[in-house]
XYZ file of C-alpha atoms in Angstrom:
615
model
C -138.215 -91.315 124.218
C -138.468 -87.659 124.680
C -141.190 -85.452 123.996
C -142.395 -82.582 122.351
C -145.256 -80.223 122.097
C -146.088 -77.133 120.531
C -149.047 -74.537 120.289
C -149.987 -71.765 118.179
C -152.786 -70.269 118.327
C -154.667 -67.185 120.257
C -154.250 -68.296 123.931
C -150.839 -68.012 125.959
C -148.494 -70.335 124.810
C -146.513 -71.528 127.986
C -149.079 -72.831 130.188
C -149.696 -75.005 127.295
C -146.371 -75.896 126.574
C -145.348 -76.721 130.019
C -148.648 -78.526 131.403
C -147.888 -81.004 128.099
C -144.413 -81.215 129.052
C -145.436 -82.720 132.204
C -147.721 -84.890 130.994
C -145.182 -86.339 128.011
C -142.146 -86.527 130.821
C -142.520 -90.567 131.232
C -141.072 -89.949 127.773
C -138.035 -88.342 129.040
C -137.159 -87.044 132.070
C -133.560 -85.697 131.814
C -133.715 -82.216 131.201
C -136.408 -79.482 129.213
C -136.891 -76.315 127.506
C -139.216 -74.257 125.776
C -138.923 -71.723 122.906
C -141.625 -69.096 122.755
C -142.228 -65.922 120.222
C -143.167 -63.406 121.917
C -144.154 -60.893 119.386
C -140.322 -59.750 118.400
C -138.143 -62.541 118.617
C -137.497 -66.032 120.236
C -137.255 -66.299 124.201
C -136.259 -69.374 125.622
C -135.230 -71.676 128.528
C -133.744 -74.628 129.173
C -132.218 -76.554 131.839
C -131.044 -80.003 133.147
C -133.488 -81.441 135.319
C -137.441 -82.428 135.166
C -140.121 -80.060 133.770
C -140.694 -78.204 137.019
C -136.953 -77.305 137.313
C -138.014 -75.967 133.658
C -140.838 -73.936 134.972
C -138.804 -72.832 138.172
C -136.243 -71.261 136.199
C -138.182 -69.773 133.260
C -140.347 -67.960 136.475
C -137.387 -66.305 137.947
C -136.635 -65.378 134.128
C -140.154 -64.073 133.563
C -140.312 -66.668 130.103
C -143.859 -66.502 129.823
C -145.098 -64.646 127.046
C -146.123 -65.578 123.529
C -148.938 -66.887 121.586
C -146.493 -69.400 119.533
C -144.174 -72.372 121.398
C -142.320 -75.418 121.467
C -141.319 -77.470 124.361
C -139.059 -80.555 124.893
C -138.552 -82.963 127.561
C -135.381 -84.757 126.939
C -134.007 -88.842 127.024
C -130.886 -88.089 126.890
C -129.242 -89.854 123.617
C -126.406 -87.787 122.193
C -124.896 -85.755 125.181
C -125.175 -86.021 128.570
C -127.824 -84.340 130.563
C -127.256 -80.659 131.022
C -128.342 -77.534 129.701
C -126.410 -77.227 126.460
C -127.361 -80.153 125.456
C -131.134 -79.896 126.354
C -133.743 -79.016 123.457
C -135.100 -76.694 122.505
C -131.722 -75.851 119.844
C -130.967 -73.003 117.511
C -129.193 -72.523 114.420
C -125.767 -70.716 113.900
C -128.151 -67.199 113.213
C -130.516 -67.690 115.243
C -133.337 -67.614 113.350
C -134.393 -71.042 113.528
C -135.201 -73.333 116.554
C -136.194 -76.851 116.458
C -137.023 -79.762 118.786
C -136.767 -83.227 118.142
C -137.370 -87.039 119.314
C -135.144 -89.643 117.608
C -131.625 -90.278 116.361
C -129.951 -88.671 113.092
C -127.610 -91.588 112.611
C -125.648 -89.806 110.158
C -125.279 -86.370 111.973
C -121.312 -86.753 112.538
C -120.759 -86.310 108.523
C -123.354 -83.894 108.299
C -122.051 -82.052 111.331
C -118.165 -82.204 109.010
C -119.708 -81.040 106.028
C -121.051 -78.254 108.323
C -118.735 -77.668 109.634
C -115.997 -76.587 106.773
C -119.264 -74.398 105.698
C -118.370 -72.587 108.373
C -120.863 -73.144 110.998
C -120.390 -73.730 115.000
C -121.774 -75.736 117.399
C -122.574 -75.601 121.174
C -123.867 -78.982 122.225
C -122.844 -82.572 121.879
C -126.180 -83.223 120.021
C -127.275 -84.638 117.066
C -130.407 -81.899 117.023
C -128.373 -78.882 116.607
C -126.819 -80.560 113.540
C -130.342 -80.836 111.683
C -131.394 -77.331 112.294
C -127.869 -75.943 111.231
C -128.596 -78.443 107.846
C -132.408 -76.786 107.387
C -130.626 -73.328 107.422
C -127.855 -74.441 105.138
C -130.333 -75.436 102.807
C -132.681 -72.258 103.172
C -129.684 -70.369 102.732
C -128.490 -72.283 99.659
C -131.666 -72.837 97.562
C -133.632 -69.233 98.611
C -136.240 -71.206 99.904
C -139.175 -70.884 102.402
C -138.946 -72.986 105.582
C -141.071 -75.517 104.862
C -139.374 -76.402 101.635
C -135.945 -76.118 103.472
C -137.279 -78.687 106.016
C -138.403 -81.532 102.846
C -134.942 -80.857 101.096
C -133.125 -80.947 104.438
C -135.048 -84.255 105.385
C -133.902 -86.088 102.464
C -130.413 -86.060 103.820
C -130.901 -87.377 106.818
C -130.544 -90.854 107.966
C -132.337 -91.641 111.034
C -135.645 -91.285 113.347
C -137.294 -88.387 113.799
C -139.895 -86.298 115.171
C -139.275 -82.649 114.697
C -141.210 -79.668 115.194
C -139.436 -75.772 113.894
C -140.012 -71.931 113.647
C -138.627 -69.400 111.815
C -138.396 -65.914 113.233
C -138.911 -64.860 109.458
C -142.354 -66.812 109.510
C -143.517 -66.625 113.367
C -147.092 -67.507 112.420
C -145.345 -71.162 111.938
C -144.657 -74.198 112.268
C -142.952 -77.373 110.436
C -143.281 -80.429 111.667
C -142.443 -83.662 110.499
C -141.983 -87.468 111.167
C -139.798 -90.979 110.225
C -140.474 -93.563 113.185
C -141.227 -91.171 116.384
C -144.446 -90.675 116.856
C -146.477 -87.239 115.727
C -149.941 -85.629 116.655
C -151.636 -82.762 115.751
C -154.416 -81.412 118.103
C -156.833 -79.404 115.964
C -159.258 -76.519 117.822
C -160.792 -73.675 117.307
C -158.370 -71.022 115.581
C -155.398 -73.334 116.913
C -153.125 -76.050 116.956
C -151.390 -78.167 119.394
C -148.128 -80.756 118.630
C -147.152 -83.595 120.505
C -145.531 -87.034 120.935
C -149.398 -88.356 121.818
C -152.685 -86.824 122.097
C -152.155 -86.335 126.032
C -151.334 -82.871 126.338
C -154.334 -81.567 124.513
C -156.660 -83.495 125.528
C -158.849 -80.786 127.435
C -158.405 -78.841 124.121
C -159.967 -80.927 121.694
C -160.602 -84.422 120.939
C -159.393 -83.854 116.973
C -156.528 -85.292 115.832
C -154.482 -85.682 112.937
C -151.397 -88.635 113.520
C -148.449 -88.126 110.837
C -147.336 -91.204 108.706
C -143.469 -92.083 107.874
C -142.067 -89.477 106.116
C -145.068 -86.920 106.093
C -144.249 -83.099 107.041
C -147.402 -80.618 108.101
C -146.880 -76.959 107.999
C -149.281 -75.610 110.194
C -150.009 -71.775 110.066
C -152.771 -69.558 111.706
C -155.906 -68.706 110.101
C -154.423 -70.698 107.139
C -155.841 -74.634 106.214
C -153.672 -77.092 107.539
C -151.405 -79.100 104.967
C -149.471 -82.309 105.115
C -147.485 -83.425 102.564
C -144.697 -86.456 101.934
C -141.338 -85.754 102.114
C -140.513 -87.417 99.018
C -141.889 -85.359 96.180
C -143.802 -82.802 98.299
C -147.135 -84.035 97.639
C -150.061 -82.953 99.534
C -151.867 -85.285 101.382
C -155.590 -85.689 102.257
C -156.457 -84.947 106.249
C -157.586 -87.822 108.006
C -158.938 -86.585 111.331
C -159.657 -88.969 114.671
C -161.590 -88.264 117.130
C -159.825 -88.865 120.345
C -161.189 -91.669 122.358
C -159.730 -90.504 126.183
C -160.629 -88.428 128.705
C -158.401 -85.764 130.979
C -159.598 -87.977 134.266
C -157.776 -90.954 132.375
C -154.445 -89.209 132.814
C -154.793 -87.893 136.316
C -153.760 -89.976 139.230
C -157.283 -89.518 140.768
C -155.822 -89.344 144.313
C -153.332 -92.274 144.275
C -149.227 -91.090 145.759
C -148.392 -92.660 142.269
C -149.363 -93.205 138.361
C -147.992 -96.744 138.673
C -150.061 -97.473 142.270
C -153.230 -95.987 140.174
C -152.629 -98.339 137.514
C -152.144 -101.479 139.773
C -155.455 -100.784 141.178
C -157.157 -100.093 137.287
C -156.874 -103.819 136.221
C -160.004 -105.272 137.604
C -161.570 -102.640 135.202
C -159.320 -102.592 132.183
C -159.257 -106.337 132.206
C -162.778 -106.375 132.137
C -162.894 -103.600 129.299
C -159.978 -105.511 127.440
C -162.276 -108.601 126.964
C -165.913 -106.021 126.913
C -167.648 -107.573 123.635
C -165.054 -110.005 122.928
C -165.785 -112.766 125.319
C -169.553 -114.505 125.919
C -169.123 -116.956 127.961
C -172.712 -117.986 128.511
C -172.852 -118.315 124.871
C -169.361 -120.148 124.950
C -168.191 -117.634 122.350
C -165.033 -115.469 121.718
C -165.503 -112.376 119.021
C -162.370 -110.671 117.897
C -162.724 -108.848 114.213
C -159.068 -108.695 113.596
C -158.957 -112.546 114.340
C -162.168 -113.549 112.901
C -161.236 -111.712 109.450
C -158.243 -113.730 109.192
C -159.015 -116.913 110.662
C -158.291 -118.873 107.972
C -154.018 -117.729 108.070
C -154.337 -118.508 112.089
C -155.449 -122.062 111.683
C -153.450 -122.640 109.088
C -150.319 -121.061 110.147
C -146.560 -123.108 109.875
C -145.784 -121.329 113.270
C -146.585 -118.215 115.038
C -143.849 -115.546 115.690
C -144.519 -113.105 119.103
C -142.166 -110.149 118.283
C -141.671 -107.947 121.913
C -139.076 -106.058 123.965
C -139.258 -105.774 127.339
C -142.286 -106.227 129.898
C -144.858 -106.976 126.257
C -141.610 -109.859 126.125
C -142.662 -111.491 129.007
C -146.413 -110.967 127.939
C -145.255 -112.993 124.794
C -143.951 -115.720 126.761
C -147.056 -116.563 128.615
C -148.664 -116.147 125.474
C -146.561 -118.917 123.565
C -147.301 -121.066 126.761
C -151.002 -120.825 126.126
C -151.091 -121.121 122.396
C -148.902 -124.255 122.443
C -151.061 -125.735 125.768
C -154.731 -125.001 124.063
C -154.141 -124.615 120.192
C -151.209 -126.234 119.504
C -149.563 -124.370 116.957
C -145.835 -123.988 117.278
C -144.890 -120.724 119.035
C -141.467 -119.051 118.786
C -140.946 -115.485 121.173
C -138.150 -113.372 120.093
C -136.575 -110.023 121.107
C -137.925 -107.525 118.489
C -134.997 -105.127 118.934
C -132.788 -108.788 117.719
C -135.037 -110.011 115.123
C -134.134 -107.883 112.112
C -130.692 -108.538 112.911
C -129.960 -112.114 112.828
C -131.139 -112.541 109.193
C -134.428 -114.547 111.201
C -135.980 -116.893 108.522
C -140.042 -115.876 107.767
C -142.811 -118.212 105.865
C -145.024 -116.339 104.395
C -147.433 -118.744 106.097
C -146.047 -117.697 109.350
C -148.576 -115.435 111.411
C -146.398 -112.795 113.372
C -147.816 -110.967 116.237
C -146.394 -107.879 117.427
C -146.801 -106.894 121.125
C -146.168 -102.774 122.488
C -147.914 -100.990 124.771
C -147.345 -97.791 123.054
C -147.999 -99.136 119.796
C -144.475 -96.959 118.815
C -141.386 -99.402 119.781
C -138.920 -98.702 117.126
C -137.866 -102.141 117.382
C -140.906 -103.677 116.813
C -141.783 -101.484 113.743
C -138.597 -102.410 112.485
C -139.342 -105.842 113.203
C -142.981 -105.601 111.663
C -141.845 -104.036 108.707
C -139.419 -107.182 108.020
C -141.631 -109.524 108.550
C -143.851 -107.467 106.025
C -141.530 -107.804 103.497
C -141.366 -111.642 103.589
C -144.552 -112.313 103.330
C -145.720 -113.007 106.706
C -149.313 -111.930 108.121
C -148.888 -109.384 111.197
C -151.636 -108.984 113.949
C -150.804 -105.794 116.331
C -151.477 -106.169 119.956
C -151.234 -102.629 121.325
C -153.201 -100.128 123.581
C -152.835 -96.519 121.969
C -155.325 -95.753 119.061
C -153.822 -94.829 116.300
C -150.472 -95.741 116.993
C -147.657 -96.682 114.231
C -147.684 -100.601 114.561
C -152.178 -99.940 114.889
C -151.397 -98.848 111.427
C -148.513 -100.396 110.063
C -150.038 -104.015 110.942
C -152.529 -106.412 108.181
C -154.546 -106.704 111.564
C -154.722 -106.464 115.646
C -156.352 -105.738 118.882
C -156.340 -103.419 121.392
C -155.932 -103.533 125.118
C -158.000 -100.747 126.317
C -155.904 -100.362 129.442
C -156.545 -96.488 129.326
C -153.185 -94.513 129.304
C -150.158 -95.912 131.483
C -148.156 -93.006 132.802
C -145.876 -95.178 135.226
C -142.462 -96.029 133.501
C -142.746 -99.415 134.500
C -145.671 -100.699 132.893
C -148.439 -102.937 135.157
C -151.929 -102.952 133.625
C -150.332 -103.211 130.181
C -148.801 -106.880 131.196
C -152.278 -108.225 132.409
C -154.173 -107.149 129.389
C -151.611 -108.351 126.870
C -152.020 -111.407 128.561
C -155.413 -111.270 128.751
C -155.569 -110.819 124.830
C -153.435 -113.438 124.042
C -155.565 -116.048 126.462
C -159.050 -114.550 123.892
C -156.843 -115.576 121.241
C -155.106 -118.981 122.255
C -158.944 -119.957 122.959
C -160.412 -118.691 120.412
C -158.028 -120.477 117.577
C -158.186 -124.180 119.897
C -161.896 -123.938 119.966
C -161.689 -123.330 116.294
C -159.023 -126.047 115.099
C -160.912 -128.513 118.134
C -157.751 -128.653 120.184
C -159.315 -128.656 123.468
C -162.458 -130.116 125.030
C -165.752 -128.072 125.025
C -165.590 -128.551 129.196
C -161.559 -126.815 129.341
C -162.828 -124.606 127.054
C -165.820 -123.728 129.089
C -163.898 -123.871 132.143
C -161.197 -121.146 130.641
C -164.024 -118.925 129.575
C -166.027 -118.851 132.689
C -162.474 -118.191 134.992
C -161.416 -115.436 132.418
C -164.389 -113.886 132.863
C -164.091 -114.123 136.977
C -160.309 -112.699 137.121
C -161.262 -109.063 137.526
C -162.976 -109.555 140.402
C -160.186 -112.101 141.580
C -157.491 -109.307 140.822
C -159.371 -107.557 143.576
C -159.056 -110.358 146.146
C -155.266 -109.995 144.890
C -154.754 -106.396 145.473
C -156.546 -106.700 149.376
C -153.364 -108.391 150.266
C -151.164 -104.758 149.836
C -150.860 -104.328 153.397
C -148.791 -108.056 153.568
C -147.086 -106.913 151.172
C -145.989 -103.873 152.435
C -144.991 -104.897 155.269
C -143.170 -107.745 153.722
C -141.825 -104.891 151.807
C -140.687 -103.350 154.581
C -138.201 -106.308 156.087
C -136.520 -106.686 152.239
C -135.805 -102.921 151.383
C -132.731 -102.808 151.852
C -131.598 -106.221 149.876
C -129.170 -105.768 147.607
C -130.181 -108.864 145.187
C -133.169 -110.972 144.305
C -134.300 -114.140 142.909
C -137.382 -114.619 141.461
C -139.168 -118.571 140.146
C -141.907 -119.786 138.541
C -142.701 -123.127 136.377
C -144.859 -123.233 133.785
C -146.750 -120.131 132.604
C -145.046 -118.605 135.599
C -141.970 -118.392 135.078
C -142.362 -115.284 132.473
C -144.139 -113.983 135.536
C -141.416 -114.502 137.894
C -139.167 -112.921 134.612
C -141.333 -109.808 134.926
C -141.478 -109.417 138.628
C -138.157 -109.546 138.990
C -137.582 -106.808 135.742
C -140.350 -104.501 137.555
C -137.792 -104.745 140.904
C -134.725 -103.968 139.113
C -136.897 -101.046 137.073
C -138.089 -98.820 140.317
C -136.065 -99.589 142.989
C -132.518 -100.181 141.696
C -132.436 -103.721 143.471
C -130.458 -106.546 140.957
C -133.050 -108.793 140.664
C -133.142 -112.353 137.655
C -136.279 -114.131 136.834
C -135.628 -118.217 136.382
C -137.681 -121.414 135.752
C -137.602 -122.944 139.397
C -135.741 -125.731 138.191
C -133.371 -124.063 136.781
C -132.141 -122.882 140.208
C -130.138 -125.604 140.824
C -128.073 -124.707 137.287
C -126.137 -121.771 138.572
C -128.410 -119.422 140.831
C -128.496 -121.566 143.926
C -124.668 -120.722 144.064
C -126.297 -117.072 145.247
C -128.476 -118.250 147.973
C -127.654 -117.212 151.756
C -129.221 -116.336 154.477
C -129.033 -112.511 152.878
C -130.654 -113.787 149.425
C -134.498 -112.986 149.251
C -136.638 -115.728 147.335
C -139.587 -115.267 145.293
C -141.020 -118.368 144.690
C -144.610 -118.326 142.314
C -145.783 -121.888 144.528
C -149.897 -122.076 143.451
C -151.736 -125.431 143.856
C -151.368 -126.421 140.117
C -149.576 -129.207 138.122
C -145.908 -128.271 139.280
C -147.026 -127.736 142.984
C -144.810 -130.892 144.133
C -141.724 -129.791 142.486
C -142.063 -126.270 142.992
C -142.544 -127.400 147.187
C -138.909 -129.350 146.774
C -137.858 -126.032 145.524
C -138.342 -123.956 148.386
C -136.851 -127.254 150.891
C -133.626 -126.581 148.761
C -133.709 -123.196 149.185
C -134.517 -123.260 153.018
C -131.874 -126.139 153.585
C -129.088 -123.031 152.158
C -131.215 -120.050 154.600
C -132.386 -118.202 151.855
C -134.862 -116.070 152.759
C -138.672 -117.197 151.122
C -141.305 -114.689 149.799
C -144.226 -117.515 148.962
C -146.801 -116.400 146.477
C -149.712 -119.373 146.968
C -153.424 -120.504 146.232
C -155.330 -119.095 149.020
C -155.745 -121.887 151.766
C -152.422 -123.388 151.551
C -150.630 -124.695 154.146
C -147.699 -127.168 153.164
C -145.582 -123.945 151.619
C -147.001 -121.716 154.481
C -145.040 -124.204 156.785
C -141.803 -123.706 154.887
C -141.838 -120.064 153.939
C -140.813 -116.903 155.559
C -143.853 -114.726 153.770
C -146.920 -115.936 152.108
C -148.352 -113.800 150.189
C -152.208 -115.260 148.691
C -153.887 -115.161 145.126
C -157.758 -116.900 144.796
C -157.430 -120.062 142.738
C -157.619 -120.200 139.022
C -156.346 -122.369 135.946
C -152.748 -122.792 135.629
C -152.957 -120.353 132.819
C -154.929 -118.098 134.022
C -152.591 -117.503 137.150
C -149.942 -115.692 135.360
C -152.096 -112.784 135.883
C -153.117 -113.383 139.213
C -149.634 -114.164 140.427
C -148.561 -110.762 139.126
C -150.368 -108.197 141.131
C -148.365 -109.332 144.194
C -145.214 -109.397 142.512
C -145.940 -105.398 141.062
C -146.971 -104.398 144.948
C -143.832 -105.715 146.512
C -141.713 -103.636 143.971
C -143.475 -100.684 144.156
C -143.691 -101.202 148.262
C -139.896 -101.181 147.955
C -138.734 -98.619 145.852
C -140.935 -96.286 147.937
C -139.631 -96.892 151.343
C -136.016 -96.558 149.459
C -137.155 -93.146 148.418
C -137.013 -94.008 144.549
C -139.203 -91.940 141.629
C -141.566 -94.686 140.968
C -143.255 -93.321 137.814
C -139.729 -91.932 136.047
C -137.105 -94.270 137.652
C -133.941 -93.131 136.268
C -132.502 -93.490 133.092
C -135.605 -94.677 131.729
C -138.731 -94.043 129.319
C -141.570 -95.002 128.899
C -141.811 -95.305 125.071
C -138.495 -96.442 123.830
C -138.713 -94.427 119.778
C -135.399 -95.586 118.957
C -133.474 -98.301 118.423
């Protein structure tokens, strides 16, 4: 949630700024600014609105000078969306600006104590509060910025990811970090600052990602130097080298990020499970697993921490641990877990799920189940993320960047690496037959090209798309490992095109839901040719016999559903497990199908982010 960037260096600062502004805006898409120096003093711009509203304005206002910036594109969190409150904020002189991702939780006693200092404030913000308290303390203790900032720090209670200049010291700037995610581009006589590594990328592929309570004072033609907030001590550099490409985060002629990314998971499925699975040699290799093998086999029960759409990834992975391992699986809501006092074995083997790799809740989550003794395996897809580091162990996706709010190809690889694993421990602990296992291996390694055969059907689909657009509810149902899939449909509905839409186990329809069902209700039924075929068939008869309206996903061929339902929609045949992700491609079509022809913002549907850094 919101992001940031900064540059200093010998080029012009605002091209910078604002191309990285638009690349971080799936962050936060609410309002922006910039701050620049432009030799003499601070210029700056900010307005309510999306980045190019930002660089409309600062045009007419000729803001483009300066070797030195900071940006900010803003999630709203405290204060509305408008141009006070927007980022980039300055203290009660002047002298200092500041952005910042996060929450400072204890801002309204710190804003008091300000307060009967004798300082003002403008916005509604938390932000303006810290940079106020970093002046307060450089006015107090005689000290440099960077000092001010590690006193000032120490204060606070909260997230943060802040980056600030002092007119006093224009060749600078602090940054510093506690849960929202940092990264420092390094080049050639410069520096770049940003939530991820995306707006530099054509820059330089060096990078530098801040721990928990690290601060970097970065200067030019001066060494680089981070140090902990704590006691001030300097830390040694670890540099990355950056493993993306600019063509990655381009939508490489696609209307849409998210219709780009759809049409990416033949090939990031196949790159998710690249080296990993050998099926003619009926063998799965995953380091992070194979290290700890012994704590998987052995485990009491495995916990899958998640929020959201890596949620519903979690509960198609407890379905396929349970089926082919059989080791007790329990899925719970990371941003609940740390709050219900959960109870943790140290023998318990917790696996954290985030496609950023930065979900506050899960890191919060992760860090609990840290301190009880519990082993933690990281499924994420960012490099160098906070739960990459923070966890004993883990894997990663490879999905490439996702720049659509509403996350696709993330779903299908999660999935995908929680099928290596569930197969990997069952072979192991001889849970399943060598055949099943075979059999599992083999499809795995055919779903990318069935994903394909999947995504051929977007023309159905849109015009099936084209008959519900103007619903004003939905019901979506699965069995088995598809009802987390008929869960996520229905969440990736309700995401871009503002349509209510609930996921439910088909049976569960006749519990409550089937009290919705008229000839106005839209049903999407997950019906393939699998174990709960029959039942799933009575399903849709109950549903006709009340005149709701039947969107039939099916195994290619059928024909007893096609008889019954108003739209079939096909997938090629796989296992029942393995048709979780098949089954989904349809379901991510006919949302985004929707919320086009109702004119929505598909990539940055409102009032959401992508990366959710705070709790």
């Amino acid at each position: 949630m919101c992001g940031i960037v900064g540059y200093i260096g010998k080029k012009e600062a605002y091209p910078i700024v604002i191309k990285g502004l638009k690349r971080l805006e799936y962050r936060g898409y609410d309002s922006a600014g910039v701050a620049l120096y432009d030799g003499e003093k601070f210029i700056s711009c900010k307005t309510k609105g999306k980045v190019s509203d930002l660089e409309e304005k600062s045009s007419n206002e000729n803001i483009v000078n300066g070797s030195i910036g900071i940006g900010h594109t803003r999630w709203a969190t405290h204060g509305v969306p408008n141009d006070v409150n927007s980022h980039p904020h300055f203290s009660n002189s002047g002298e200092l600006v500041i952005i910042h991702n996060g929450i400072i939780e204890n801002y309204e006693p710190l804003k008091k104590e300000l307060i009967a200092r004798g300082y003002t404030f403008q916005s509604e913000t938390d932000t303006e509060v810290l940079v106020n308290l970093i002046e307060d303390v450089q006015k107090k203790h005689q000290v440099k910025l960077g000092k001010a900032v590690q006193i000032a720090l120490q204060q606070v209670v909260g997230a943060y990811a802040i980056c600030v200049m002092d007119i006093k010291k224009p060749d600078e700037i602090v940054c510093a970090k506690l849960g929202s995610p940092l990264a420092i581009g390094i080049g050639e006589g410069e520096y770049f600052v940003a939530s991820d590594a995306t707006p530099f990328i054509e820059y330089t592929n060096n990078a530098i990602y801040l721990e928990d309570e690290e601060m970097a004072i970065i200067r030019l033609h001066k060494p680089l130097k981070i140090r902990k907030i704590k006691d001030g001590k300097e830390v040694s550099l670890y540099v990355q080298e950056l493993q993306l490409n600019l063509e990655q985060i381009e939508k490489g002629g696609y209307e849409h990020f998210m219709l780009k990314e759809i049409h990416e998971q033949p090939q990031v499925i196949q790159d998710t499970f690249r080296g990993r699975l050998l099926s003619s040699q009926g063998l799965i290799k995953m380091a992070g697993v194979d290290n700890h093998l012994d704590k998987f086999t052995q485990a009491r029960r495995i916990l899958i921490i998640a929020c959201g759409t890596s949620w519903h990834a979690g509960l198609v992975g407890e379905y396929m641990i349970e089926e082919f391992a059989r080791i007790p699986v329990e899925v719970e809501y990371a941003s609940e877990f740390r709050y219900r006092n959960p109870i943790i074995y140290p023998d318990d083997i917790v696996i954290a799920i985030s496609q950023s790799g930065e979900t506050a809740d899960t890191l919060a989550a992760i860090k609990l189940a840290k301190e009880k003794g519990a082993f933690v395996f990281g499924i994420c897809n960012v490099v160098g993320s906070s739960i990459a580091r923070e966890t004993h162990a883990g894997a990663y996706t490879h999905a490439g960047p996702e720049i659509g709010v509403a996350s696709t190809k993330a779903f299908t690889t999660q999935i995908t690496i929680l099928a290596l694993i569930a197969l990997k421990l069952a072979k192991t602990k001889g849970t399943i037959s060598q055949e099943e296992y075979m059999r599992n291996l083999i499809e795995l390694e055919a779903i990318p090209d069935k994903v394909k055969r999947a995504i051929e059907e977007n023309k159905n689909i849109e015009e099936i798309s084209k008959v519900y657009q103007e619903a004003s509810n939905c019901l979506y149902l699965g069995r088995g490992f598809n009802y987390p899939v008929a869960m996520e449909g229905a969440l990736k509905l309700k995401e871009i095109s503002y349509i209510h839409a609930e996921g439910y186990p088909a049976a569960e329809m006749k519990h409550g839901p089937i009290a919705l069902i008229d000839e106005n209700m839209p049903v999407i039924i997950i019906a393939p040719q699998q174990n709960h075929y029959d039942k799933v068939v009575s399903n849709i008869q109950e549903i006709k016999a009340r005149k709701g309206k039947i969107i039939a996903v099916v195994t290619k061929g059928d024909k007893q559903v096609r008889e019954l339902a108003d739209h079939i929609i096909e997938i090629p045949n796989s296992t029942e497990a393995l048709t979780s992700i098949l089954a989904t491609i349809p379901l991510q079509l006919l949302s985004y199908h929707i919320a086009v022809l109702r004119g929505c913002n598909v990539d940055q549907p409102r009032n959401l982010a992508k990366s959710v850094t705070v709790e």
